[in-house]
GROMACS .gro file of C-alpha atoms in nm:
model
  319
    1UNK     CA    1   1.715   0.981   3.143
    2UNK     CA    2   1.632   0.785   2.859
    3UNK     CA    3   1.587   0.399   2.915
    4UNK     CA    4   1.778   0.100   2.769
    5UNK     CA    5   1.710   0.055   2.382
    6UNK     CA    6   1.653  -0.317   2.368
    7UNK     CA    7   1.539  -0.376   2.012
    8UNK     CA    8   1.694  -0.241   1.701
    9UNK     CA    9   1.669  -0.253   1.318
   10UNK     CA   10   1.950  -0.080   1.113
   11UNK     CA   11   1.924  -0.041   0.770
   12UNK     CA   12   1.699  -0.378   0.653
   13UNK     CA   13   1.646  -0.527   0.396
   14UNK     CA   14   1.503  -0.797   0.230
   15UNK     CA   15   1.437  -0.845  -0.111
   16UNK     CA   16   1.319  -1.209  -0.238
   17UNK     CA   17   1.427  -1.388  -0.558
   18UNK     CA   18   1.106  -1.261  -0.736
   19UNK     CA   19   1.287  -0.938  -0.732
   20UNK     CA   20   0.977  -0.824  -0.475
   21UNK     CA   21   1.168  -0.590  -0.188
   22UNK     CA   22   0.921  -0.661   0.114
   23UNK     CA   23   1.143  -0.437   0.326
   24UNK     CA   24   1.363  -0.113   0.242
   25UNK     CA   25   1.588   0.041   0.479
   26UNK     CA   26   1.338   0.037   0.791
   27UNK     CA   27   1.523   0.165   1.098
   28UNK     CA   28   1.395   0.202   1.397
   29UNK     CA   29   1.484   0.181   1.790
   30UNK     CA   30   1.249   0.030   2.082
   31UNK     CA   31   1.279   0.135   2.423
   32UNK     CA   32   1.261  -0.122   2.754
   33UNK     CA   33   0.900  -0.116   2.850
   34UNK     CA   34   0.714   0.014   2.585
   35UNK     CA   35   0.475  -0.135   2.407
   36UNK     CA   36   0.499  -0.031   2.003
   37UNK     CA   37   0.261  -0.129   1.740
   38UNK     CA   38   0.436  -0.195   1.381
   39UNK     CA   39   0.134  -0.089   1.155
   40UNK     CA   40   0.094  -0.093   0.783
   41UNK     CA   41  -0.156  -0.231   0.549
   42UNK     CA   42  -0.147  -0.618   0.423
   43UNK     CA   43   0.154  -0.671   0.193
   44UNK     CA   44   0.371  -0.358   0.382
   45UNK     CA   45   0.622  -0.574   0.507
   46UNK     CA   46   0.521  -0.629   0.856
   47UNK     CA   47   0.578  -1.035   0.908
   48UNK     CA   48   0.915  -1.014   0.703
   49UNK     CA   49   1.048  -0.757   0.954
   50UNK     CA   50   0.921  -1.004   1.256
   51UNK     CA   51   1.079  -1.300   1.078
   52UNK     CA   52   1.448  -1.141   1.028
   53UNK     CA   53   1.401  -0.990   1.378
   54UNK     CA   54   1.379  -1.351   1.526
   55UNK     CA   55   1.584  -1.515   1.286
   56UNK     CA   56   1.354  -1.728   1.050
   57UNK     CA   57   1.488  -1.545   0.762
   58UNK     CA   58   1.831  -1.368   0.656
   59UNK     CA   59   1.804  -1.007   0.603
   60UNK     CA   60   1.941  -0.913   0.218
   61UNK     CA   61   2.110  -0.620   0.428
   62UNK     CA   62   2.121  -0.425   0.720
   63UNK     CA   63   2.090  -0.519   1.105
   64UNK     CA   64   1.814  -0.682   1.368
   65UNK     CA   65   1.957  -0.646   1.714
   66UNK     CA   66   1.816  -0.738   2.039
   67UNK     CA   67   1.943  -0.647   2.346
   68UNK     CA   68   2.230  -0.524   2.178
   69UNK     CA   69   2.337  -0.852   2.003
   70UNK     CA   70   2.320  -0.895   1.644
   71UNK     CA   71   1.990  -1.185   1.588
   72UNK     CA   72   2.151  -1.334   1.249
   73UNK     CA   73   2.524  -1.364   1.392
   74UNK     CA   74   2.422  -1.458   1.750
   75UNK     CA   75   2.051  -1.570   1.739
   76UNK     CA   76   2.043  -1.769   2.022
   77UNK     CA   77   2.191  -1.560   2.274
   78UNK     CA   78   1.988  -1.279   2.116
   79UNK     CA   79   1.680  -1.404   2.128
   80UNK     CA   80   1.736  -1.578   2.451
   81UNK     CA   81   1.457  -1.318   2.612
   82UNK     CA   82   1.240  -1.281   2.325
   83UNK     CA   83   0.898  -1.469   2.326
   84UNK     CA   84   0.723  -1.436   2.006
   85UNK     CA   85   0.394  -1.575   1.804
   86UNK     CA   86   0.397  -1.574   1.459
   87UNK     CA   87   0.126  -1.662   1.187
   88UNK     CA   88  -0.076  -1.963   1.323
   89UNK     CA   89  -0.023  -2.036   1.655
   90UNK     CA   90   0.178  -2.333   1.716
   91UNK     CA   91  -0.056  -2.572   1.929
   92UNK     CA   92  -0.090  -2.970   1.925
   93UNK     CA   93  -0.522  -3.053   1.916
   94UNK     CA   94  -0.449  -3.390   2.060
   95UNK     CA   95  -0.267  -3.223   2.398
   96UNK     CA   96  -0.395  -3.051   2.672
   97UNK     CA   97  -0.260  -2.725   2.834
   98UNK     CA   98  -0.090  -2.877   3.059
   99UNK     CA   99   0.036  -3.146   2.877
  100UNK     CA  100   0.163  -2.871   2.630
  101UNK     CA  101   0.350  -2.647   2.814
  102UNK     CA  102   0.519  -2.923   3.035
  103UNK     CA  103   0.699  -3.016   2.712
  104UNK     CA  104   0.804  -2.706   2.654
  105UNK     CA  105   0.903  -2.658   2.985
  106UNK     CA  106   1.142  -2.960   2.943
  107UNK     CA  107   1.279  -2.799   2.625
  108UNK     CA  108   1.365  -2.499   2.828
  109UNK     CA  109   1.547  -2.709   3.034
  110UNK     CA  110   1.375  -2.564   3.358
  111UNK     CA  111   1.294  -2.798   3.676
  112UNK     CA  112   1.017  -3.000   3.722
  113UNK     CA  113   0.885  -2.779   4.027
  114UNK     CA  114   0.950  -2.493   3.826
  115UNK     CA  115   0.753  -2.648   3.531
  116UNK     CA  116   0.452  -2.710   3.759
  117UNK     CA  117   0.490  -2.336   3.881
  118UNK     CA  118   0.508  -2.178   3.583
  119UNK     CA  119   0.192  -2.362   3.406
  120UNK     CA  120  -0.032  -2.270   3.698
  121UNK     CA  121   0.116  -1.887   3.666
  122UNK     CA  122   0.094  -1.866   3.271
  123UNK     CA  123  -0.237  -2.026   3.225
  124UNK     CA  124  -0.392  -1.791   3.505
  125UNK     CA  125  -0.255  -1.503   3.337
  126UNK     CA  126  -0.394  -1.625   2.990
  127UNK     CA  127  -0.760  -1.719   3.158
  128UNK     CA  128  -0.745  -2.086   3.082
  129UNK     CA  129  -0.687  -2.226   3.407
  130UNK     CA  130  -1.053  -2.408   3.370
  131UNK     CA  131  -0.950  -2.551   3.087
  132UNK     CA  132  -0.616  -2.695   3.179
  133UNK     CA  133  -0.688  -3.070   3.078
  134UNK     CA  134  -0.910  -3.005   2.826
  135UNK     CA  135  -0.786  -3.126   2.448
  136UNK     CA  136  -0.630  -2.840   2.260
  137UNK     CA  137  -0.878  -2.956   1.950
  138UNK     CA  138  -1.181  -2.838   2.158
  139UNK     CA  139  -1.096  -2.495   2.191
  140UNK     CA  140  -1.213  -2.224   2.012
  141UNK     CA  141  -0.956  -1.970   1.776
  142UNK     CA  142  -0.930  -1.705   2.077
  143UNK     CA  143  -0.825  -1.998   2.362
  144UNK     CA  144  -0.560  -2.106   2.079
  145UNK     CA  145  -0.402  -1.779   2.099
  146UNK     CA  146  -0.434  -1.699   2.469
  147UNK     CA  147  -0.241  -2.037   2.494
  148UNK     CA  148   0.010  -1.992   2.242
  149UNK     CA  149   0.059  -1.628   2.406
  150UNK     CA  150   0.123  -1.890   2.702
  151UNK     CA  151   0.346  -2.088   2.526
  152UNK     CA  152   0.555  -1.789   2.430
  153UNK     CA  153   0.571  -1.645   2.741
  154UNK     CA  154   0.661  -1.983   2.975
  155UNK     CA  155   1.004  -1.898   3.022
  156UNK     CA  156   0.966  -1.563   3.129
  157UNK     CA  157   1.091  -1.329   2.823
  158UNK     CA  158   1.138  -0.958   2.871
  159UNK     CA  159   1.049  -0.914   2.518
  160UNK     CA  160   0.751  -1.032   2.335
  161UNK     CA  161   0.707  -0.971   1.928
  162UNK     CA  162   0.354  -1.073   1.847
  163UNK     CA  163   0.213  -1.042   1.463
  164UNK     CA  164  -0.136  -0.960   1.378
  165UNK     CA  165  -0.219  -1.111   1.761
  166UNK     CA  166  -0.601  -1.021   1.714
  167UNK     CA  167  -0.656  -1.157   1.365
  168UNK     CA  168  -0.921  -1.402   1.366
  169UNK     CA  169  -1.075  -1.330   1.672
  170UNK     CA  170  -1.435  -1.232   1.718
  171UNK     CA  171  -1.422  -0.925   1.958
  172UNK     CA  172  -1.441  -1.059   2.298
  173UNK     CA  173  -1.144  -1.273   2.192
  174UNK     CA  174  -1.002  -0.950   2.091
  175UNK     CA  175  -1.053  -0.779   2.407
  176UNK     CA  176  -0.917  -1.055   2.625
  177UNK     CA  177  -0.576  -1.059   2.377
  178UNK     CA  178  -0.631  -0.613   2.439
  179UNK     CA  179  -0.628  -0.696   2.818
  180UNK     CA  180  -0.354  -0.966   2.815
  181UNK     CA  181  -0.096  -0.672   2.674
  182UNK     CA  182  -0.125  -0.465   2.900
  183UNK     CA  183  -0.105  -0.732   3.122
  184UNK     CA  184   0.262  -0.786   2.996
  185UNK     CA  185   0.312  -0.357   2.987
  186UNK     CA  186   0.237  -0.355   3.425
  187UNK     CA  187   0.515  -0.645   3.451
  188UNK     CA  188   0.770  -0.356   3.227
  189UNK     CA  189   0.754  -0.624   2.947
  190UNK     CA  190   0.869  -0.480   2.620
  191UNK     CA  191   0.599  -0.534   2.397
  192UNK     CA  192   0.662  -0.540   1.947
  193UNK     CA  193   0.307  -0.616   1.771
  194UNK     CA  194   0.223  -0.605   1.382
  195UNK     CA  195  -0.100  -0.475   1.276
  196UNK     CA  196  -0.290  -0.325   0.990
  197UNK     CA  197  -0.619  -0.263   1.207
  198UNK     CA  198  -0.515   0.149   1.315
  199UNK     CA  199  -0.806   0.113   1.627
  200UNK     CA  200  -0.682  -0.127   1.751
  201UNK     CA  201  -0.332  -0.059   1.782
  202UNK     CA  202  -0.391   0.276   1.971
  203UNK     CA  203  -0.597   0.100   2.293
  204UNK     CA  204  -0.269  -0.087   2.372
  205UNK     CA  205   0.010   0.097   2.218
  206UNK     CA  206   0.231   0.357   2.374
  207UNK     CA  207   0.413   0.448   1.995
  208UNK     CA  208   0.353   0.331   1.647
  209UNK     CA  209   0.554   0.279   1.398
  210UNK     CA  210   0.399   0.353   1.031
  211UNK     CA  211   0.514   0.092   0.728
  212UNK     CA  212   0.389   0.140   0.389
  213UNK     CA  213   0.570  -0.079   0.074
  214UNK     CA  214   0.841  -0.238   0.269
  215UNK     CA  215   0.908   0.179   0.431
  216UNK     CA  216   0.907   0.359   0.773
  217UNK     CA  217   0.692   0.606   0.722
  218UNK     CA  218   0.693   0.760   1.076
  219UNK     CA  219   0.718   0.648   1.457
  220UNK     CA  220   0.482   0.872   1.648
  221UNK     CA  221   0.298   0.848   1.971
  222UNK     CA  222  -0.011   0.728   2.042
  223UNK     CA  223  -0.160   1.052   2.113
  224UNK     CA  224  -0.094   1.125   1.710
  225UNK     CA  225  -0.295   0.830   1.644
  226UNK     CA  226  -0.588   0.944   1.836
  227UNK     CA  227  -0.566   1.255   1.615
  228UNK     CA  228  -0.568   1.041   1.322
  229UNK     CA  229  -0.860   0.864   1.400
  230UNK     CA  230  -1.078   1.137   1.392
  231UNK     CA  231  -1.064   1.184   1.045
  232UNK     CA  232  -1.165   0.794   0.968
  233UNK     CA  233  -1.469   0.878   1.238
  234UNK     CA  234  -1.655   1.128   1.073
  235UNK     CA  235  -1.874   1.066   0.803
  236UNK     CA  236  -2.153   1.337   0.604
  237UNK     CA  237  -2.440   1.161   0.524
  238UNK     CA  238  -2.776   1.307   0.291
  239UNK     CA  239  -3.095   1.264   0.402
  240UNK     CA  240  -3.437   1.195   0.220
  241UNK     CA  241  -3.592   1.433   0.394
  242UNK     CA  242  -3.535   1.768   0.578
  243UNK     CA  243  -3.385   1.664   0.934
  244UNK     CA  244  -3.578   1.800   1.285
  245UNK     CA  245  -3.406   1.846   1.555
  246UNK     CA  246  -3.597   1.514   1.761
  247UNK     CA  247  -3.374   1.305   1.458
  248UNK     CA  248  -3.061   1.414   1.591
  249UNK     CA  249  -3.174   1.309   1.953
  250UNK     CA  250  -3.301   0.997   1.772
  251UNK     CA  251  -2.988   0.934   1.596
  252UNK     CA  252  -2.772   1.014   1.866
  253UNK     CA  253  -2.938   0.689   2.046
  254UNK     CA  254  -2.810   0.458   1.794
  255UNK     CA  255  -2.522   0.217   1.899
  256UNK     CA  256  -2.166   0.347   1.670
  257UNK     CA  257  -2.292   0.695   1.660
  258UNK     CA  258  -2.159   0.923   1.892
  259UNK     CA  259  -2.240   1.259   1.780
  260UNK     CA  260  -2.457   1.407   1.507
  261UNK     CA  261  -2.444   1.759   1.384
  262UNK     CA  262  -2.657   1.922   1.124
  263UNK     CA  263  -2.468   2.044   0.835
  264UNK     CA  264  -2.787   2.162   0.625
  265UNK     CA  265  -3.136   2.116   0.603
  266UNK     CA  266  -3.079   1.726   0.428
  267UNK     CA  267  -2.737   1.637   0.548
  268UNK     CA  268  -2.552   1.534   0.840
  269UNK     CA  269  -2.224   1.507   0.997
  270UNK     CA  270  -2.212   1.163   1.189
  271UNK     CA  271  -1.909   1.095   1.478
  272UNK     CA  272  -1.905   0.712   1.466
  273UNK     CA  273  -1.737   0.549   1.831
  274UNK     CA  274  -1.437   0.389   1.680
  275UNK     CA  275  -1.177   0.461   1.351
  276UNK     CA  276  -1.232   0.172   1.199
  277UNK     CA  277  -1.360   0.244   0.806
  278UNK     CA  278  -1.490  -0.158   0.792
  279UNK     CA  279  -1.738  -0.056   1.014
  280UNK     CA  280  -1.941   0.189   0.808
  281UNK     CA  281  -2.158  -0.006   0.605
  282UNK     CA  282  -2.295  -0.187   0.932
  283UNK     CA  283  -2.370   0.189   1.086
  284UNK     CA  284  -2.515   0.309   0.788
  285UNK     CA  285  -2.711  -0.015   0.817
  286UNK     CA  286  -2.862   0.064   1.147
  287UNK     CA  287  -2.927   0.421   1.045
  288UNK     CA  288  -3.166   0.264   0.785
  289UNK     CA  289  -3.355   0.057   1.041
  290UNK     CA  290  -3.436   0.327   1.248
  291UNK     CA  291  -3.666   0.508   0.964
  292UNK     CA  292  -3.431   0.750   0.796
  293UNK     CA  293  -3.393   0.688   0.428
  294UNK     CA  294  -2.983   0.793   0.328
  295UNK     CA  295  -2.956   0.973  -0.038
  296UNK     CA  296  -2.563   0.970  -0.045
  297UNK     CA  297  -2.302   0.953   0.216
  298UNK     CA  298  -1.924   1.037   0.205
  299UNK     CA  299  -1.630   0.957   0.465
  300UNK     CA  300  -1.413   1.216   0.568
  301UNK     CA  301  -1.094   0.981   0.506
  302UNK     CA  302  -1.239   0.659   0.363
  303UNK     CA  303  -0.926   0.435   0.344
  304UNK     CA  304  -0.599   0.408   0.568
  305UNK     CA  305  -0.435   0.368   0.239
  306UNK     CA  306  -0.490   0.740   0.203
  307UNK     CA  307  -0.280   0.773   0.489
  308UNK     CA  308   0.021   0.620   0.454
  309UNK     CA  309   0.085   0.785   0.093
  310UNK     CA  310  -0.006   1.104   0.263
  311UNK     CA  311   0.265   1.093   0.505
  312UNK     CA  312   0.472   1.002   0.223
  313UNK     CA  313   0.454   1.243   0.046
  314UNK     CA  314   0.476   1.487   0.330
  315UNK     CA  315   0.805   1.369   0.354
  316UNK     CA  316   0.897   1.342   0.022
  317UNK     CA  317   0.803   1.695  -0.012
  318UNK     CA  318   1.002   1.810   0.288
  319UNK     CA  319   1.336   1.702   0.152
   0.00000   0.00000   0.00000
């Protein structure tokens, strides 16, 4: 038994006076509970779908729904139980935490009890309970999200739309925003974020939905990003000199790498540990300082780019 569809686009669009269509007839359904990444490169269209969805822009054409009710004809009852952060996170340097969310507590028009409750509960659940009167202009880019995430989620949405949530983070501020969503995914919150960073999206995602120049491309599961990844993991690198089999053990020892196979007597086949192609240069890097002088190298898949025209075209050519 399929579950309750609780966010829906029909037919977008939105096409800005520049003549520039940031969105083209994306369509796509979102089930209660599931947490869905909405991935694309910069410029694909992601923020203008999260902007009509909660109403800070007019669609050109077509539908946002949430919960069944139409967002630009009804926004606030639609968006009622939707929670969202958008762009920079809206946070006051001269308030503290508490001071913050007591506000918007009163604009929610809860209770004072309530209130006092419910900053105790979100602030645990965002890890800045310690830092509850602190000034909001002391904290560092990661504790400005965590509370805006906090902010968002005071009066208890059952839908959160988040875009680009780790951008600007270093990466243990990106692993405590990883850990906070699926957080939100045990409590059966549904869960929409925008990315363009593919690794990323498949640690917390349970589908994906591919956007490429204002397009869906494809929604797929999470397992078909794992798949993916592989290709943006493996990279052939040449060697200076004839490899022995104590350099592979060598290699294998250096942090990024997690396999190496020999291809030929001079070149390599190197597994990095995660799909992300930024990350390359700094393995390559660390190859170097462990003594082995690299002639050439050459990605498997070197840009996500590739990607998303691939899939194009595999279903322009299927039609």
């Amino acid at each position: 038994m399929s579950k309750d569809i609780v966010m829906e686009t029909q037919n977008l669009v939105k096409k800005f006076g520049d003549g520039v269509t940031a969105v083209d007839d994306v369509s796509f359904k979102i089930e209660k509970g599931e947490v869905v990444g909405y991935l694309g490169p910069n410029g694909a269209g992601k923020t203008t779908t999260i902007k009509i969805m909660t109403n800070l822009i007019k669609p050109t054409a077509g539908h946002a729904c949430i919960n069944g009710i139409d967002v630009n004809r009804h926004p606030k009852e639609a968006l009622k139980s939707v929670g969202s952060l958008i762009g920079v996170p809206g946070v006051y340097s001269y308030l503290t935490p508490t001071e913050l969310l007591r506000y918007f507590g009163k604009l929610y028009g809860l209770p004072k009890q309530r209130i006092d409750e419910r900053i105790k509960e979100v602030l645990n659940m965002v890890n800045l309970s310690d830092w509850k009167d602190s000034k909001v202009g002391t904290f560092s880019t990661g504790m400005e999200r965590r509370l805006a995430i906090a902010k968002s989620i005071f009066h208890e949405p059952s839908i959160l739309i988040l875009d680009e949530p780790v951008l600007g983070l270093d990466p243990e501020g990106i692993k405590e925003m990883r850990e906070l969503i699926k957080s939100f995914q045990e409590k059966d919150v549904t869960v929409f974020l925008s990315s363009h960073l593919l690794d990323e999206v498949s640690k917390v995602c349970d589908s994906v939905i591919f956007l490429y120049d204002g397009r869906v491309v494809e929604k797929d599961s999470v397992e078909r990003i794992d798949e993916i990844m592989k290709q943006y993991r493996l990279i052939d690198v040449e060697l200076l000199e004839d490899i022995r089999k104590s350099d592979l053990k060598d290699m294998k020892k250096i942090e990024m790498i997690d396999d190496v196979k020999k291809i030929d007597d001079s070149r390599i086949r190197v597994t990095k540990n995660d799909g992300d192609p930024g990350t390359t240069a700094e393995m390559l890097r660390k190859i170097v300082e462990n003594g082995f002088d690299i002639v050439s190298y050459t990605p498997e898949k070197s840009d996500l780019e590739d990607f998303y025209v691939s899939l194009i075209e595999e279903k322009e050519g299927a039609r």
